[in-house]
Amino acid sequence: QVQLVESGGGLVQPGGSLRLSCVASGSILTIADMKWHRQAPGKQRDLVATITNGGRTTYADSVKGRFTISRDNAKNTEYLQMNNLRPEDTGVYYCYARVITFDSRVRDYWGQGTQVTVSS
């Protein structure tokens, strides 16, 4: 069994910064892609950023130049540094990991979500 636990959400003023963390634990041999998604109220869940096991990153156009995804493979942890936050960044942020377990299975896992609210 694998669990993903996020932290770091909260209320921030426009222009402010937050750093989200997501720790994966359990029967993990290695983790392939890790991602952050977000879901605004009444909208679908959208992909924000992806990082491969080798560190290659991709971003949604709406966050390029403001958000940075990173990971620490030794700690099975990913991060999302969010700068110059805007009200439209408000939503629940979910981490995702494609995990290869010790019994050689490939499975996708999601965190429980952390609320980010950008408001003055």
GROMACS .gro file of C-alpha atoms in nm:
model
  120
    1GLN     CA    1   0.000   0.000   0.000
    2VAL     CA    2   0.120   0.351  -0.082
    3GLN     CA    3   0.007   0.681   0.065
    4LEU     CA    4   0.062   1.037  -0.055
    5VAL     CA    5   0.032   1.315   0.201
    6GLU     CA    6   0.031   1.681   0.099
    7SER     CA    7   0.104   1.986   0.310
    8GLY     CA    8   0.168   2.357   0.270
    9GLY     CA    9  -0.163   2.495   0.150
   10GLY     CA   10  -0.330   2.800   0.301
   11LEU     CA   11  -0.454   3.153   0.250
   12VAL     CA   12  -0.224   3.401   0.078
   13GLN     CA   13  -0.264   3.748  -0.071
   14PRO     CA   14  -0.224   3.807  -0.445
   15GLY     CA   15   0.144   3.829  -0.530
   16GLY     CA   16   0.239   3.605  -0.241
   17SER     CA   17   0.408   3.265  -0.234
   18LEU     CA   18   0.340   2.916  -0.103
   19ARG     CA   19   0.533   2.590  -0.114
   20LEU     CA   20   0.345   2.263  -0.132
   21SER     CA   21   0.500   1.931  -0.036
   22CYS     CA   22   0.388   1.574  -0.104
   23VAL     CA   23   0.548   1.276   0.068
   24ALA     CA   24   0.495   0.924  -0.063
   25SER     CA   25   0.531   0.631   0.174
   26GLY     CA   26   0.473   0.256   0.170
   27SER     CA   27   0.575  -0.026  -0.060
   28ILE     CA   28   0.774   0.185  -0.306
   29LEU     CA   29   1.053   0.052  -0.523
   30THR     CA   30   1.074   0.368  -0.729
   31ILE     CA   31   0.853   0.651  -0.851
   32ALA     CA   32   0.827   0.745  -1.217
   33ASP     CA   33   0.636   1.067  -1.298
   34MET     CA   34   0.513   1.293  -1.021
   35LYS     CA   35   0.257   1.563  -1.087
   36TRP     CA   36   0.050   1.838  -0.933
   37HIS     CA   37  -0.309   1.896  -1.038
   38ARG     CA   38  -0.557   2.154  -0.914
   39GLN     CA   39  -0.933   2.180  -0.906
   40ALA     CA   40  -1.109   2.513  -0.878
   41PRO     CA   41  -1.466   2.523  -0.742
   42GLY     CA   42  -1.712   2.394  -1.000
   43LYS     CA   43  -1.439   2.306  -1.249
   44GLN     CA   44  -1.257   1.993  -1.360
   45ARG     CA   45  -0.922   1.885  -1.220
   46ASP     CA   46  -0.642   2.026  -1.437
   47LEU     CA   47  -0.276   1.934  -1.469
   48VAL     CA   48  -0.043   2.203  -1.334
   49ALA     CA   49   0.306   2.053  -1.357
   50THR     CA   50   0.490   1.726  -1.417
   51ILE     CA   51   0.839   1.607  -1.321
   52THR     CA   52   0.995   1.284  -1.442
   53ASN     CA   53   1.221   1.061  -1.236
   54GLY     CA   54   1.514   1.220  -1.418
   55GLY     CA   55   1.401   1.572  -1.335
   56ARG     CA   56   1.251   1.685  -1.664
   57THR     CA   57   0.967   1.929  -1.602
   58THR     CA   58   0.662   2.056  -1.790
   59TYR     CA   59   0.408   2.319  -1.689
   60ALA     CA   60   0.062   2.442  -1.779
   61ASP     CA   61   0.083   2.771  -1.970
   62SER     CA   62  -0.104   2.949  -1.692
   63VAL     CA   63   0.172   2.885  -1.436
   64LYS     CA   64   0.488   2.901  -1.645
   65GLY     CA   65   0.743   3.138  -1.495
   66ARG     CA   66   0.561   3.147  -1.160
   67PHE     CA   67   0.553   2.785  -1.038
   68THR     CA   68   0.843   2.543  -1.000
   69ILE     CA   69   0.803   2.169  -0.950
   70SER     CA   70   1.088   1.970  -0.796
   71ARG     CA   71   1.145   1.637  -0.623
   72ASP     CA   72   1.380   1.458  -0.387
   73ASN     CA   73   1.396   1.097  -0.500
   74ALA     CA   74   1.575   0.985  -0.182
   75LYS     CA   75   1.280   1.113   0.022
   76ASN     CA   76   1.003   1.015  -0.224
   77THR     CA   77   0.888   1.375  -0.205
   78GLU     CA   78   0.776   1.632  -0.457
   79TYR     CA   79   0.736   2.005  -0.414
   80LEU     CA   80   0.554   2.289  -0.583
   81GLN     CA   81   0.693   2.635  -0.527
   82MET     CA   82   0.425   2.888  -0.620
   83ASN     CA   83   0.524   3.253  -0.660
   84ASN     CA   84   0.333   3.562  -0.768
   85LEU     CA   85   0.005   3.388  -0.687
   86ARG     CA   86  -0.316   3.511  -0.846
   87PRO     CA   87  -0.679   3.470  -0.738
   88GLU     CA   88  -0.731   3.230  -1.030
   89ASP     CA   89  -0.475   2.995  -0.872
   90THR     CA   90  -0.727   2.924  -0.597
   91GLY     CA   91  -0.832   2.561  -0.568
   92VAL     CA   92  -0.756   2.225  -0.417
   93TYR     CA   93  -0.411   2.101  -0.518
   94TYR     CA   94  -0.357   1.727  -0.555
   95CYS     CA   95  -0.029   1.545  -0.587
   96TYR     CA   96   0.003   1.235  -0.803
   97ALA     CA   97   0.268   0.967  -0.834
   98ARG     CA   98   0.314   0.671  -1.067
   99VAL     CA   99   0.468   0.414  -0.835
  100ILE     CA  100   0.652   0.092  -0.910
  101THR     CA  101   0.604  -0.127  -0.604
  102PHE     CA  102   0.831  -0.397  -0.464
  103ASP     CA  103   0.614  -0.663  -0.632
  104SER     CA  104   0.680  -0.492  -0.969
  105ARG     CA  105   0.332  -0.348  -1.011
  106VAL     CA  106   0.281  -0.003  -1.164
  107ARG     CA  107   0.005   0.193  -0.994
  108ASP     CA  108  -0.114   0.552  -0.983
  109TYR     CA  109  -0.173   0.721  -0.649
  110TRP     CA  110  -0.326   1.054  -0.546
  111GLY     CA  111  -0.298   1.264  -0.236
  112GLN     CA  112  -0.599   1.386  -0.040
  113GLY     CA  113  -0.563   1.745  -0.162
  114THR     CA  114  -0.462   2.069   0.005
  115GLN     CA  115  -0.656   2.395  -0.024
  116VAL     CA  116  -0.486   2.703  -0.168
  117THR     CA  117  -0.679   3.028  -0.148
  118VAL     CA  118  -0.546   3.349  -0.304
  119SER     CA  119  -0.743   3.648  -0.185
  120SER     CA  120  -0.697   3.994  -0.042
   0.00000   0.00000   0.00000
